[in-house]
Amino acid sequence: MKRPKLKKASKRMTCHKRYKIQKKVREHHRKLRKEAKKRGHKKPRKDPGVPNSAPFKEALLREAELRKQRLEELKQQQKLDRQKELGKKRKLETNPDIKPSNVEPMEKAFGLCKTENKAKSGKQNSKKLYCQELKKVIEASDVVLEVLDARDPLGCRCPQVEEAIVQSGQKKLVLILNKSDLVPKENLESWLNYLKKELPTVVFRASTKPKDKGKITKHVKAKKNAAPFRSEVCFGKEGLWKLLGSFQETCGKAIQVGVIGFPNVGKSSIINSLKQEQMCNVGVSMGLTRSMQVVPLDKQITIIDSPGFIVSPLNSSSALALRSPASIEVVKPMEAASAILAQADARQVVLKYTVPGYRNSLEFFTMLAQRRGMHQKGGIPNVEGAAKLLWSEWTGASLAYYCHTPTSWTPPPYFNESIVVDMKRDFNLEELEKNNAQSIKAIKGPHLASSILFQSSGLTNGIIEEKDIHEELPKRKERKQEEEEDDKDSDQEIIDEEVDEKSSGMFAAEETGEALSEESTAGEQSTRSFILDKMIEDDDAYDFSTDYV
């Protein structure tokens, strides 16, 4: 009987065998190097691109870009058609009784095809969860804080949510003007006077760099005498504390405070500033908070964080670009940034971004890309990258812009005098006015000349009921298709106009003298078509979707 092995076999070998293996490896590598040397290293030939002296250079580049976009759209359409055909075949295989002619009516009856349903099911489920979490926060709260961006307070108000809070009964609604350091003081005071006619309003500036949990005492001791950074300073905290404390004393019981608002208005930053710790996740990207989070401020006051409102697709394009967290993915970057640019004052935009005057958004993004050094292969300005940059700056917390208050105050239809009086009851409004005045005095806002004037699109509609999510999707798809068709027509018109202008400018002098020969014109046309075909065929040299920023 063979004795069983108690240990694994050793990997040791003799030196003779090891050296022999190493020698064979060296010989193999030497052989590969020799073969590579015989073949020769062929360096990839760099495409020189269109020379600056070539006529119609800009028009050629734009035409090439449009043609490439059309080819990509055609490929995507063919891919969708293939997926639909595969879906039909699968249905026929699973249900052989169904005839091919009855498949299309069934798809229309049950909604969209399988591939579209898979992509949209996740988004619909997340939106439903957001609606459920928002309802939980409103139901559990005694006081609801609606956070507004001081740069566009009217655009951050949601009438559907405010109406639901009013109809719920014994709940108080308070407005928080956050990011108040990004608007001029005169504009901040006018908005405060406008909003406090309806509801109690608190001027606030959240700290963007709260201290880490568990390190607050050491940090304070180490930097007791040092001056804090500008991003660590919080304004309006004492006024909000006193407002909630006075309401809690009048109630005589522990209260729960819910914080609601659109994405990226600073809900979680306000909670971190009140707690002086990193309790909630904050960041530049929108929609980080996805569920309600309970944070106890003290024994009597508990604050609840909530996910952002779901923006209705029926809003204006500028409201979708600024308030929807998925706008840069669903809407094209050029469309979102162009909608924002259309509502801004052109002269102040030119001064802010230090670019010359522009006629349309495409020309502005081209000049902005050249100014910031954003180029693609071949020296083409990265227009989409510049559009994303503008969108991120306007939705972030660094750019200073402001909106004018409406000329006359008109309360919403769900507000009346009795509701306004009831909302202000049990609050110490005199103390709140003093604290707001101190906060405005302490905040160092930008000058009126250095800020950009923005034309607000008014109240932003939101979705609070789960049943409304399914109804909005088909309308959104139709609207998106119409906008894409309009953009294609406008881009083609711009290209045609520029080609006509350049051709008239170049050949105006020659038309007065001698006429151009037929051979030269034929040569120019052939050169132009050759350059366009070369640019379309060479995908590596002209990759318009690559971002090198």
PDB file of N, CA and C in Angstrom, residues 20 86 125 174 199 203 207 225 228 236 242-243 259 270 307 310 323 430 461 472 516 536 539:
ATOM      1  N   LYS A  20      19.206  26.890 -16.959  1.00  0.00           N
ATOM      2  CA  LYS A  20      18.821  26.481 -18.303  1.00  0.00           C
ATOM      3  C   LYS A  20      17.519  27.171 -18.733  1.00  0.00           C
ATOM      4  N   LEU A  86     -35.350  41.440 -32.498  1.00  0.00           N
ATOM      5  CA  LEU A  86     -35.031  40.316 -31.611  1.00  0.00           C
ATOM      6  C   LEU A  86     -36.133  40.103 -30.583  1.00  0.00           C
ATOM      7  N   ASN A 125     -38.281  53.450 -10.366  1.00  0.00           N
ATOM      8  CA  ASN A 125     -38.272  52.948  -8.995  1.00  0.00           C
ATOM      9  C   ASN A 125     -37.590  53.932  -8.050  1.00  0.00           C
ATOM     10  N   VAL A 174     -41.145  77.129   6.974  1.00  0.00           N
ATOM     11  CA  VAL A 174     -40.163  78.209   7.110  1.00  0.00           C
ATOM     12  C   VAL A 174     -39.238  78.154   5.895  1.00  0.00           C
ATOM     13  N   LEU A 199     -44.058  83.920   4.461  1.00  0.00           N
ATOM     14  CA  LEU A 199     -43.610  82.936   5.444  1.00  0.00           C
ATOM     15  C   LEU A 199     -42.398  83.472   6.208  1.00  0.00           C
ATOM     16  N   VAL A 203     -32.075  84.117   6.756  1.00  0.00           N
ATOM     17  CA  VAL A 203     -30.885  84.285   5.914  1.00  0.00           C
ATOM     18  C   VAL A 203     -29.805  83.344   6.445  1.00  0.00           C
ATOM     19  N   SER A 207     -21.785  76.235   6.217  1.00  0.00           N
ATOM     20  CA  SER A 207     -20.353  75.965   6.159  1.00  0.00           C
ATOM     21  C   SER A 207     -20.117  74.790   5.230  1.00  0.00           C
ATOM     22  N   ASN A 225      -7.037  80.168  18.654  1.00  0.00           N
ATOM     23  CA  ASN A 225      -6.693  81.572  18.396  1.00  0.00           C
ATOM     24  C   ASN A 225      -6.597  81.885  16.900  1.00  0.00           C
ATOM     25  N   PRO A 228     -10.699  81.417  11.343  1.00  0.00           N
ATOM     26  CA  PRO A 228     -11.229  80.324  10.504  1.00  0.00           C
ATOM     27  C   PRO A 228     -11.227  80.708   9.039  1.00  0.00           C
ATOM     28  N   GLY A 236     -26.176  82.797  10.213  1.00  0.00           N
ATOM     29  CA  GLY A 236     -27.596  82.498  10.348  1.00  0.00           C
ATOM     30  C   GLY A 236     -27.912  81.327  11.250  1.00  0.00           C
ATOM     31  N   LYS A 242     -32.554  79.944  17.519  1.00  0.00           N
ATOM     32  CA  LYS A 242     -33.498  80.681  18.382  1.00  0.00           C
ATOM     33  C   LYS A 242     -34.931  80.541  17.870  1.00  0.00           C
ATOM     34  N   LEU A 243     -35.101  80.543  16.547  1.00  0.00           N
ATOM     35  CA  LEU A 243     -36.438  80.403  15.968  1.00  0.00           C
ATOM     36  C   LEU A 243     -37.052  79.047  16.327  1.00  0.00           C
ATOM     37  N   VAL A 259     -36.129  68.955   6.656  1.00  0.00           N
ATOM     38  CA  VAL A 259     -35.417  69.841   5.713  1.00  0.00           C
ATOM     39  C   VAL A 259     -35.673  69.324   4.307  1.00  0.00           C
ATOM     40  N   ILE A 270     -26.706  72.477   5.635  1.00  0.00           N
ATOM     41  CA  ILE A 270     -27.342  73.210   6.735  1.00  0.00           C
ATOM     42  C   ILE A 270     -27.390  72.340   7.992  1.00  0.00           C
ATOM     43  N   PRO A 307     -34.378  63.460   0.584  1.00  0.00           N
ATOM     44  CA  PRO A 307     -33.895  63.591  -0.809  1.00  0.00           C
ATOM     45  C   PRO A 307     -34.536  64.783  -1.503  1.00  0.00           C
ATOM     46  N   ILE A 310     -38.441  65.867  -7.044  1.00  0.00           N
ATOM     47  CA  ILE A 310     -38.378  65.376  -8.429  1.00  0.00           C
ATOM     48  C   ILE A 310     -38.960  66.462  -9.333  1.00  0.00           C
ATOM     49  N   ARG A 323     -32.195  72.459 -11.912  1.00  0.00           N
ATOM     50  CA  ARG A 323     -32.805  71.806 -10.746  1.00  0.00           C
ATOM     51  C   ARG A 323     -32.819  70.286 -10.822  1.00  0.00           C
ATOM     52  N   GLU A 430     -39.707  89.157  15.751  1.00  0.00           N
ATOM     53  CA  GLU A 430     -38.857  90.333  16.027  1.00  0.00           C
ATOM     54  C   GLU A 430     -37.405  89.915  16.230  1.00  0.00           C
ATOM     55  N   ASN A 461     -42.229  73.437 -11.018  1.00  0.00           N
ATOM     56  CA  ASN A 461     -43.177  72.369 -10.691  1.00  0.00           C
ATOM     57  C   ASN A 461     -42.438  71.079 -10.377  1.00  0.00           C
ATOM     58  N   GLU A 472     -45.654  61.411 -16.950  1.00  0.00           N
ATOM     59  CA  GLU A 472     -44.744  62.438 -17.455  1.00  0.00           C
ATOM     60  C   GLU A 472     -43.771  61.892 -18.490  1.00  0.00           C
ATOM     61  N   LEU A 516     -13.452  84.044 -61.967  1.00  0.00           N
ATOM     62  CA  LEU A 516     -12.650  82.853 -61.648  1.00  0.00           C
ATOM     63  C   LEU A 516     -12.789  81.817 -62.760  1.00  0.00           C
ATOM     64  N   ILE A 536     -14.128  62.292 -41.909  1.00  0.00           N
ATOM     65  CA  ILE A 536     -15.167  61.355 -41.457  1.00  0.00           C
ATOM     66  C   ILE A 536     -14.610  59.947 -41.337  1.00  0.00           C
ATOM     67  N   ASP A 539     -11.649  58.146 -37.731  1.00  0.00           N
ATOM     68  CA  ASP A 539     -12.340  58.370 -36.445  1.00  0.00           C
ATOM     69  C   ASP A 539     -11.362  58.678 -35.331  1.00  0.00           C
TER      70      ASP A 539
END
